[in-house]
CSV table of C-alpha atoms and ligand atoms in Angstrom, one decimal:
chain,number,residue,atom,x,y,z
A,23,UNK,CA,0.0,0.0,0.0
A,24,UNK,CA,2.8,2.4,0.8
A,25,UNK,CA,4.7,2.1,-2.4
A,26,UNK,CA,6.4,2.9,-4.7
A,27,UNK,CA,8.8,0.0,-5.4
A,28,UNK,CA,12.4,0.8,-6.1
A,29,UNK,CA,11.7,1.6,-9.8
A,30,UNK,CA,9.1,4.1,-8.7
A,31,UNK,CA,6.1,1.9,-9.6
A,32,UNK,CA,2.8,2.1,-7.9
A,33,UNK,CA,1.4,-1.2,-9.2
A,34,UNK,CA,1.7,-0.8,-12.9
A,35,UNK,CA,1.8,3.0,-12.7
A,36,UNK,CA,4.5,5.6,-12.3
A,37,UNK,CA,8.1,4.9,-13.3
A,38,UNK,CA,10.4,7.3,-15.1
A,39,UNK,CA,9.9,7.8,-18.8
A,40,UNK,CA,12.5,10.6,-19.5
A,41,UNK,CA,15.3,11.5,-22.0
A,42,UNK,CA,18.6,9.7,-21.5
A,43,UNK,CA,20.3,12.8,-20.1
A,44,UNK,CA,17.9,13.0,-17.2
A,45,UNK,CA,18.4,9.4,-16.0
A,46,UNK,CA,21.5,10.1,-13.9
A,47,UNK,CA,19.9,13.4,-12.6
A,48,UNK,CA,16.9,11.5,-11.3
A,49,UNK,CA,19.2,9.0,-9.6
A,50,UNK,CA,21.1,11.9,-7.9
A,51,UNK,CA,17.8,13.4,-6.9
A,52,UNK,CA,16.6,10.1,-5.4
A,53,UNK,CA,19.8,9.6,-3.4
A,54,UNK,CA,19.8,13.2,-2.2
A,55,UNK,CA,16.1,12.9,-1.1
A,56,UNK,CA,16.7,9.6,0.7
A,57,UNK,CA,19.7,11.0,2.6
A,58,UNK,CA,18.0,14.3,3.4
A,59,UNK,CA,14.8,12.6,4.7
A,60,UNK,CA,16.9,10.3,6.8
A,61,UNK,CA,18.8,13.3,8.3
A,62,UNK,CA,17.3,14.6,11.5
A,63,UNK,CA,18.8,18.0,11.0
A,64,UNK,CA,17.2,18.3,7.5
A,65,UNK,CA,13.8,17.3,8.9
A,66,UNK,CA,14.1,19.8,11.8
A,67,UNK,CA,14.9,22.6,9.4
A,68,UNK,CA,11.9,21.7,7.2
A,69,UNK,CA,9.6,21.7,10.2
A,70,UNK,CA,11.0,24.9,11.5
A,71,UNK,CA,10.4,26.7,8.2
A,72,UNK,CA,6.8,25.3,8.1
A,73,UNK,CA,6.2,26.7,11.5
A,74,UNK,CA,8.0,30.1,11.2
A,75,UNK,CA,7.4,30.9,7.5
A,76,UNK,CA,4.4,29.0,6.4
A,77,UNK,CA,2.4,29.3,9.7
A,78,UNK,CA,1.9,25.6,10.5
A,79,UNK,CA,0.3,23.8,12.1
A,80,UNK,CA,-2.9,24.9,10.3
A,81,UNK,CA,-6.1,24.6,12.3
A,82,UNK,CA,-8.6,21.9,12.1
A,83,UNK,CA,-11.8,23.9,12.2
A,84,UNK,CA,-15.1,22.4,13.2
A,85,UNK,CA,-17.6,23.7,10.6
A,86,UNK,CA,-20.7,23.9,12.9
A,87,UNK,CA,-23.0,25.9,10.6
A,88,UNK,CA,-22.1,23.8,7.5
A,89,UNK,CA,-22.7,20.6,9.6
A,90,UNK,CA,-26.1,22.0,10.6
A,91,UNK,CA,-27.0,23.1,7.1
A,92,UNK,CA,-26.2,19.6,5.6
A,93,UNK,CA,-27.8,17.8,8.5
A,94,UNK,CA,-25.5,14.7,8.6
A,95,UNK,CA,-21.9,13.9,9.8
A,96,UNK,CA,-19.8,16.4,11.7
A,97,UNK,CA,-17.6,18.3,9.3
A,98,UNK,CA,-14.0,19.5,10.0
A,99,UNK,CA,-12.0,21.6,7.7
A,100,UNK,CA,-8.2,21.2,7.5
A,101,UNK,CA,-7.2,24.8,6.9
A,102,UNK,CA,-4.5,24.8,4.2
A,103,UNK,CA,-6.0,28.1,3.0
A,104,UNK,CA,-4.3,29.7,6.0
A,105,UNK,CA,-0.8,28.7,4.8
A,106,UNK,CA,1.5,31.5,3.6
A,107,UNK,CA,0.6,32.2,-0.1
A,108,UNK,CA,-2.9,30.9,0.5
A,109,UNK,CA,-2.8,27.2,-0.3
A,110,UNK,CA,-1.1,23.9,0.5
A,111,UNK,CA,1.4,24.1,-2.4
A,112,UNK,CA,4.0,25.9,-0.3
A,113,UNK,CA,4.6,22.8,1.9
A,114,UNK,CA,6.1,21.0,-1.0
A,115,UNK,CA,7.9,24.1,-2.3
A,116,UNK,CA,9.7,24.5,1.1
A,117,UNK,CA,10.7,20.8,1.1
A,118,UNK,CA,12.1,20.8,-2.4
A,119,UNK,CA,14.0,24.1,-2.1
A,120,UNK,CA,15.8,22.8,1.0
A,121,UNK,CA,16.7,19.8,-1.1
A,122,UNK,CA,17.9,21.9,-4.0
A,123,UNK,CA,20.2,23.9,-1.6
A,124,UNK,CA,21.5,20.6,-0.1
A,125,UNK,CA,22.3,19.4,-3.7
A,126,UNK,CA,24.2,22.7,-4.3
A,127,UNK,CA,21.9,23.9,-7.1
A,128,UNK,CA,22.0,27.6,-8.0
A,129,UNK,CA,18.8,27.8,-10.1
A,130,UNK,CA,15.2,26.6,-9.8
A,131,UNK,CA,13.0,25.7,-12.7
A,132,UNK,CA,9.2,25.4,-12.4
A,133,UNK,CA,6.2,25.2,-14.5
A,134,UNK,CA,2.8,26.7,-13.6
A,135,UNK,CA,-0.7,26.7,-15.0
A,136,UNK,CA,-2.8,29.1,-12.9
A,137,UNK,CA,0.3,30.5,-11.4
A,138,UNK,CA,-0.2,29.2,-7.8
A,139,UNK,CA,2.7,26.8,-7.9
A,140,UNK,CA,4.8,29.4,-9.7
A,141,UNK,CA,4.0,31.9,-6.9
A,142,UNK,CA,4.8,29.3,-4.2
A,143,UNK,CA,8.1,28.5,-5.9
A,144,UNK,CA,9.1,32.1,-6.5
A,145,UNK,CA,8.3,32.8,-2.8
A,146,UNK,CA,10.6,30.1,-1.5
A,147,UNK,CA,13.3,31.0,-4.1
A,148,UNK,CA,13.2,34.5,-2.8
A,149,UNK,CA,13.3,33.3,0.8
A,150,UNK,CA,16.4,31.2,0.1
A,151,UNK,CA,18.1,33.5,-2.5
A,152,UNK,CA,18.0,31.2,-5.5
A,153,UNK,CA,17.5,32.2,-9.1
A,154,UNK,CA,14.1,31.1,-10.4
A,155,UNK,CA,12.6,30.6,-13.9
A,156,UNK,CA,8.9,29.8,-14.2
A,157,UNK,CA,7.6,28.5,-17.5
A,158,UNK,CA,4.0,29.5,-18.2
A,159,UNK,CA,1.7,29.2,-21.2
A,160,UNK,CA,1.0,32.6,-22.8
A,161,UNK,CA,-2.7,31.9,-22.6
A,162,UNK,CA,-2.4,31.3,-18.9
A,163,UNK,CA,-0.3,34.4,-18.5
A,164,UNK,CA,-3.1,36.4,-20.1
A,165,UNK,CA,-5.7,34.8,-17.8
A,166,UNK,CA,-3.7,35.0,-14.6
A,167,UNK,CA,-2.1,38.4,-14.9
A,168,UNK,CA,-2.0,39.0,-11.1
A,169,UNK,CA,0.1,35.9,-10.5
A,170,UNK,CA,2.5,36.8,-13.2
A,171,UNK,CA,3.0,40.2,-11.5
A,172,UNK,CA,3.4,38.4,-8.2
A,173,UNK,CA,6.1,36.1,-9.5
A,174,UNK,CA,8.0,39.0,-11.1
A,175,UNK,CA,7.7,41.1,-7.9
A,176,UNK,CA,9.3,38.1,-6.0
A,177,UNK,CA,12.2,38.2,-8.4
A,178,UNK,CA,11.4,35.3,-10.7
A,179,UNK,CA,11.7,35.3,-14.5
A,180,UNK,CA,8.4,34.2,-16.1
A,181,UNK,CA,9.1,32.6,-19.4
A,182,UNK,CA,6.2,32.4,-21.9
A,183,UNK,CA,5.5,29.0,-23.5
A,184,UNK,CA,4.1,29.6,-27.0
A,185,UNK,CA,3.5,26.0,-28.3
A,186,UNK,CA,0.3,23.9,-28.4
A,187,UNK,CA,-2.7,25.2,-26.4
A,188,UNK,CA,-0.3,27.6,-24.6
A,189,UNK,CA,-1.3,26.3,-21.2
A,190,UNK,CA,0.1,24.0,-18.4
A,191,UNK,CA,0.9,21.0,-20.5
A,192,UNK,CA,3.0,23.2,-22.9
A,193,UNK,CA,4.7,25.0,-20.0
A,194,UNK,CA,5.6,21.6,-18.5
A,195,UNK,CA,7.2,20.5,-21.8
A,196,UNK,CA,9.2,23.8,-21.8
A,197,UNK,CA,10.3,23.2,-18.2
A,198,UNK,CA,11.5,19.7,-19.0
A,199,UNK,CA,13.4,21.1,-22.1
A,200,UNK,CA,15.0,23.7,-19.9
A,201,UNK,CA,16.1,21.0,-17.4
A,202,UNK,CA,17.5,18.8,-20.2
A,203,UNK,CA,19.6,21.7,-21.4
A,204,UNK,CA,20.9,22.7,-17.9
A,205,UNK,CA,20.7,19.5,-15.8
A,206,UNK,CA,23.8,20.2,-13.6
A,207,UNK,CA,23.1,23.6,-12.2
A,208,UNK,CA,19.3,23.5,-12.2
A,209,UNK,CA,16.7,21.9,-9.9
A,210,UNK,CA,13.3,21.2,-11.4
A,211,UNK,CA,10.7,21.9,-8.7
A,212,UNK,CA,7.5,20.0,-9.6
A,213,UNK,CA,4.3,21.2,-8.1
A,214,UNK,CA,2.2,18.0,-7.6
A,215,UNK,CA,2.5,14.3,-7.1
A,216,UNK,CA,3.2,13.8,-10.9
A,217,UNK,CA,6.2,13.5,-13.1
A,218,UNK,CA,8.9,10.8,-13.1
A,219,UNK,CA,10.1,8.9,-10.0
A,220,UNK,CA,11.1,10.1,-7.4
A,221,UNK,CA,8.8,13.2,-7.6
A,222,UNK,CA,5.5,11.5,-6.7
A,223,UNK,CA,6.9,10.0,-3.5
A,224,UNK,CA,8.9,13.1,-2.7
A,225,UNK,CA,6.0,15.5,-3.1
A,226,UNK,CA,3.8,13.1,-1.1
A,227,UNK,CA,6.3,13.1,1.7
A,228,UNK,CA,6.4,16.9,1.9
A,229,UNK,CA,2.6,17.1,2.0
A,230,UNK,CA,1.8,14.2,4.4
A,231,UNK,CA,2.2,16.8,7.2
A,232,UNK,CA,-1.5,17.7,6.3
A,233,UNK,CA,-2.8,14.3,7.3
A,234,UNK,CA,-0.3,13.8,10.2
A,235,UNK,CA,-1.5,17.1,11.8
A,236,UNK,CA,-5.2,16.3,11.2
A,237,UNK,CA,-4.8,12.9,12.9
A,238,UNK,CA,-3.3,14.6,16.0
A,239,UNK,CA,-5.9,17.4,16.0
A,240,UNK,CA,-8.8,14.9,15.8
A,241,UNK,CA,-7.7,13.4,19.0
A,242,UNK,CA,-8.1,16.7,20.8
A,243,UNK,CA,-11.4,17.6,19.0
A,244,UNK,CA,-13.2,14.2,19.0
A,245,UNK,CA,-11.1,11.8,21.1
A,246,UNK,CA,-10.3,9.6,18.1
A,247,UNK,CA,-7.4,9.5,15.6
A,248,UNK,CA,-9.2,8.9,12.4
A,249,UNK,CA,-12.4,10.3,10.7
A,250,UNK,CA,-15.1,8.2,9.1
A,251,UNK,CA,-14.4,10.0,5.8
A,252,UNK,CA,-11.6,12.2,4.4
A,253,UNK,CA,-12.3,14.1,1.3
A,254,UNK,CA,-10.2,16.4,-1.0
A,255,UNK,CA,-10.1,17.7,-4.6
A,256,UNK,CA,-7.8,16.1,-7.1
A,257,UNK,CA,-5.9,18.0,-9.8
A,258,UNK,CA,-2.5,16.3,-9.9
A,259,UNK,CA,-3.4,14.9,-6.5
A,260,UNK,CA,-1.0,16.4,-4.0
A,261,UNK,CA,-3.4,17.9,-1.4
A,262,UNK,CA,-5.5,14.8,-1.5
A,263,UNK,CA,-2.6,12.3,-1.0
A,264,UNK,CA,-1.2,14.7,1.7
A,265,UNK,CA,-4.4,14.3,3.7
A,266,UNK,CA,-5.1,10.6,2.8
A,267,UNK,CA,-1.6,9.2,3.3
A,268,UNK,CA,-1.7,8.5,7.1
A,269,UNK,CA,-5.2,7.0,6.7
A,270,UNK,CA,-4.4,4.6,3.8
A,271,UNK,CA,-3.7,1.7,6.0
A,272,UNK,CA,-6.8,2.2,8.1
A,273,UNK,CA,-9.6,0.5,6.1
A,274,UNK,CA,-12.3,2.0,8.3
A,275,UNK,CA,-11.6,5.5,6.8
A,276,UNK,CA,-13.5,6.1,3.6
A,277,UNK,CA,-11.3,8.2,1.3
A,278,UNK,CA,-12.9,10.3,-1.5
A,279,UNK,CA,-11.1,12.3,-4.2
A,280,UNK,CA,-13.1,14.8,-6.3
A,281,UNK,CA,-12.2,15.6,-9.9
A,282,UNK,CA,-13.5,18.4,-12.0
A,283,UNK,CA,-16.4,17.5,-14.3
A,284,UNK,CA,-16.2,20.9,-15.9
A,285,UNK,CA,-19.2,21.5,-18.2
A,286,UNK,CA,-20.3,17.8,-17.6
A,287,UNK,CA,-18.6,14.5,-18.3
A,288,UNK,CA,-20.1,14.3,-21.8
A,289,UNK,CA,-18.6,17.7,-22.6
A,290,UNK,CA,-15.4,19.5,-21.7
A,291,UNK,CA,-14.0,18.3,-18.3
A,292,UNK,CA,-10.8,17.4,-16.4
A,293,UNK,CA,-12.0,14.1,-14.8
A,294,UNK,CA,-8.9,12.1,-15.6
A,295,UNK,CA,-9.5,9.1,-13.3
A,296,UNK,CA,-13.2,8.9,-14.0
A,297,UNK,CA,-13.0,9.1,-17.8
A,298,UNK,CA,-9.3,8.7,-18.8
A,299,UNK,CA,-7.2,5.7,-19.9
A,300,UNK,CA,-3.7,4.7,-19.0
A,301,UNK,CA,-0.9,6.4,-20.9
A,302,UNK,CA,2.5,8.2,-20.5
A,303,UNK,CA,2.5,12.0,-19.8
A,304,UNK,CA,5.4,14.1,-18.4
A,305,UNK,CA,7.6,11.1,-17.4
A,306,UNK,CA,5.1,8.7,-15.8
A,307,UNK,CA,2.5,6.2,-16.6
A,308,UNK,CA,-0.9,7.1,-15.2
A,309,UNK,CA,-4.5,7.8,-16.3
A,310,UNK,CA,-4.7,10.4,-19.0
A,311,UNK,CA,-7.3,12.2,-21.1
A,312,UNK,CA,-6.4,11.1,-24.6
A,313,UNK,CA,-8.0,10.2,-27.9
A,314,UNK,CA,-7.9,6.8,-29.5
A,315,UNK,CA,-4.6,7.7,-31.2
A,316,UNK,CA,-3.0,8.6,-27.9
A,317,UNK,CA,-3.1,12.4,-28.5
A,318,UNK,CA,-3.5,14.2,-25.2
A,319,UNK,CA,-6.9,16.0,-24.9
A,320,UNK,CA,-7.1,19.5,-23.5
A,321,UNK,CA,-8.7,19.5,-20.0
A,322,UNK,CA,-11.3,22.0,-18.9
A,323,UNK,CA,-12.3,23.2,-15.5
A,324,UNK,CA,-13.5,26.5,-14.1
A,325,UNK,CA,-10.7,26.1,-11.6
A,326,UNK,CA,-7.3,26.5,-13.2
A,327,UNK,CA,-5.6,24.3,-10.6
A,328,UNK,CA,-7.7,21.2,-11.6
A,329,UNK,CA,-7.3,21.9,-15.3
A,330,UNK,CA,-4.7,19.2,-16.1
A,331,UNK,CA,-5.1,16.1,-18.4
A,332,UNK,CA,-3.0,13.9,-16.2
A,333,UNK,CA,-3.0,12.8,-12.5
A,334,UNK,CA,-0.5,11.3,-10.1
A,335,UNK,CA,0.3,7.6,-10.6
A,336,UNK,CA,-0.4,6.7,-7.0
A,337,UNK,CA,-4.0,7.9,-7.5
A,338,UNK,CA,-4.2,5.7,-10.6
A,339,UNK,CA,-3.2,2.7,-8.4
A,340,UNK,CA,-5.5,3.6,-5.5
A,341,UNK,CA,-8.4,3.9,-8.0
A,342,UNK,CA,-7.7,0.4,-9.4
A,343,UNK,CA,-7.3,-1.0,-5.9
A,344,UNK,CA,-10.7,0.6,-4.9
A,345,UNK,CA,-9.0,2.1,-1.8
A,346,UNK,CA,-10.0,5.6,-2.8
A,347,UNK,CA,-13.3,6.5,-4.4
A,348,UNK,CA,-13.0,9.1,-7.2
A,349,UNK,CA,-16.1,11.2,-7.9
A,350,UNK,CA,-16.7,14.5,-9.8
A,351,UNK,CA,-18.3,17.9,-9.4
A,352,UNK,CA,-19.1,20.3,-12.2
A,353,UNK,CA,-18.2,24.0,-12.6
A,354,UNK,CA,-21.8,24.9,-11.6
A,355,UNK,CA,-21.7,22.7,-8.5
A,356,UNK,CA,-18.4,24.2,-7.5
A,357,UNK,CA,-19.7,27.8,-7.7
A,358,UNK,CA,-22.7,26.8,-5.5
A,359,UNK,CA,-20.3,25.3,-3.0
A,360,UNK,CA,-18.2,28.5,-2.9
A,361,UNK,CA,-21.4,30.3,-1.9
A,362,UNK,CA,-22.4,27.8,0.7
A,363,UNK,CA,-19.1,27.7,2.5
A,364,UNK,CA,-18.7,31.5,2.4
A,365,UNK,CA,-22.2,32.0,4.0
A,366,UNK,CA,-22.2,29.2,6.5
A,367,UNK,CA,-18.6,29.5,7.7
A,368,UNK,CA,-17.2,32.9,6.7
A,369,UNK,CA,-14.5,31.1,4.6
A,370,UNK,CA,-14.2,31.9,0.8
A,371,UNK,CA,-12.6,28.7,-0.6
A,372,UNK,CA,-10.6,28.4,-3.8
A,373,UNK,CA,-12.5,27.0,-6.7
A,374,UNK,CA,-10.4,23.9,-6.6
A,375,UNK,CA,-11.4,23.3,-3.0
A,376,UNK,CA,-15.0,24.0,-3.9
A,377,UNK,CA,-15.2,20.8,-5.9
A,378,UNK,CA,-14.5,18.8,-2.7
A,379,UNK,CA,-17.2,20.8,-0.9
A,380,UNK,CA,-19.7,20.1,-3.7
A,381,UNK,CA,-19.2,16.3,-3.3
A,382,UNK,CA,-19.4,16.7,0.4
A,383,UNK,CA,-22.8,18.5,0.0
A,384,UNK,CA,-24.1,15.3,-1.7
A,385,UNK,CA,-22.5,12.8,0.7
A,386,UNK,CA,-22.7,14.3,4.2
A,387,UNK,CA,-26.5,14.3,4.6
A,388,UNK,CA,-26.6,10.5,4.1
A,389,UNK,CA,-24.2,10.0,7.0
A,390,UNK,CA,-25.1,9.6,10.7
A,391,UNK,CA,-24.8,12.7,13.0
A,392,UNK,CA,-22.1,11.0,15.1
A,393,UNK,CA,-19.9,10.4,12.1
A,394,UNK,CA,-16.9,12.6,11.3
A,395,UNK,CA,-15.6,14.0,8.0
A,396,UNK,CA,-12.4,15.8,7.4
A,397,UNK,CA,-12.3,18.0,4.3
A,398,UNK,CA,-9.1,19.4,3.0
A,399,UNK,CA,-9.6,23.2,2.6
A,400,UNK,CA,-6.7,23.3,0.1
A,401,UNK,CA,-6.8,27.1,-0.6
A,402,UNK,CA,-8.5,30.4,-0.2
A,403,UNK,CA,-10.6,32.0,-2.9
A,404,UNK,CA,-9.2,35.5,-3.2
A,405,UNK,CA,-7.4,34.5,-6.4
A,406,UNK,CA,-10.7,33.4,-8.0
A,407,UNK,CA,-12.9,36.5,-7.2
A,408,UNK,CA,-12.8,37.7,-10.8
A,409,UNK,CA,-14.4,34.4,-12.0
A,410,UNK,CA,-16.7,34.1,-9.0
A,411,UNK,CA,-18.2,37.6,-9.4
A,412,UNK,CA,-18.5,37.2,-13.1
A,413,UNK,CA,-20.6,34.1,-12.5
A,414,UNK,CA,-22.7,36.2,-10.2
A,415,UNK,CA,-23.0,33.7,-7.4
A,416,UNK,CA,-21.6,36.0,-4.8
A,417,UNK,CA,-24.5,38.4,-5.0
B,505,PLP,C1,-3.1,23.6,-7.2
B,505,PLP,C2,-4.2,23.5,-6.3
B,505,PLP,C3,-5.0,22.3,-6.3
B,505,PLP,C4,-4.8,21.1,-7.1
B,505,PLP,O1,-3.5,20.5,-7.0
B,505,PLP,P1,-3.3,19.1,-6.3
B,505,PLP,O2,-1.9,18.7,-6.6
B,505,PLP,O3,-4.3,18.1,-6.8
B,505,PLP,O4,-3.5,19.3,-4.8
B,505,PLP,C5,-6.0,22.2,-5.3
B,505,PLP,N1,-6.3,23.3,-4.6
B,505,PLP,C6,-5.6,24.5,-4.6
B,505,PLP,C7,-6.1,25.6,-3.7
B,505,PLP,C8,-4.6,24.6,-5.5
B,505,PLP,O5,-3.9,25.8,-5.6
C-alpha cells in the first residue's frame, strides 16, 4: 500500500519515462532525497520553516453551521487556506527548495498553470536567495495576470510558453526542455505528485504533514485519531494524498477524491481518473485524457488548478485497488459550493477546494450525525474572485 517499489512503480503506474540525459539526474535526486529525509537536521529545518514561515500547524476547524446546514456527519476543515501564499502548495515548495540547496543547485525551474505553484516556488526561491525561472503558457499568462506580476515582484523570471494550447501541458514541456539543457546547475521543482520517479513519492512526503496534523488534531477535537471519511479535490493529487496518506492503512476510513467534471462528463472536463485511460505523460504512466490515437486531450475546469489532463500515478493505483473513491463535481456545483461555505462558515474557498465541498454536500447528509468528516480546505478563494463575481454567485 505504501509504495512505490524501487523503480518508482505504484502497481503498474509511475516509473520514469525521460530523455537519457535525465536518467542520472533522477538518480542523484533520489539519493539526495533519501539521505535528506533520513537526516534529523534536515527534517528539523523543514519543520521549523513550516512553522515560522508557512504558519503551521494549520487549524482543524469544526464547521458547525455547515454541519447543521447539511444535517449529517460532523464536518471538520483542514485549513490549508491559511498557509502563507494561500494554499497547501508551499509545503512542497519548502521541502524541495531545501533539497535543492542541499544538492548545491543555484537555479530553480518550475512550470505553472494558474500561477499558484509558480508563486509558491518564486516565494521560496526569494526566501532562500536562489535564481528562479517559471515556465507558463502565454494563454495562462493572459488569464492570470495577477500571479505573473506576483512572481515578477518576487524576483522570478516568467518565461512564456508559446507552443500547443499555450497552457500548463505546454509550460511543462518547456520546463523539461530547460532542465534537459541545464541539468547540472538546475533543480526542477515539480508542483504536484506527478512526473517521473522520485517526484510523486517526494511531493507526497512533503505534504503528508497535512494528514499527520489532522490525525493529532482529531484526538483533541473528537477523542479519536481517524475520521469516518476524508475528502479532497484532485488535480495532480497532492493535497489529496497529503491528507489521505496517514489513513491509507486504516480501512475504516472512507477516502474520497473529487475531480473536475467541468461542463459535464459528456462535454469539456478534467475528470482524468473517472474518464481517462492509462498512458504516459510528463515522465510517468498514469491515467490520462487522450483520444484513440494517444493524443492528449485538453482538459477544462472553471478552476485553473484542476485543469490538467493527467493525474499522479499513486492515485491511478489507488483507484484500481478501490481504496479511494473518485467522484466528480461540475463547474456549476463548485460555484454553488463556494457560496455555501462562504455564507455558513465565513470562509471563501478556492474554486479547486469548492469541488470537494460540492461532493461533500451530496454525501454528508446521508451519513449519521455522530460520524466525522475531514475535508481538505486546500486554498483560499481570493485569487478566484474575478471568476466568481463574473458568474454572479456572490451576489
Ligand atoms: C493547485 C491546487 C490544487 C490542485 O492540485 P493538487 O496537486 O491536486 O492538490 C487544489 N487546490 C488548490 C487551492 C490549488 O492551488
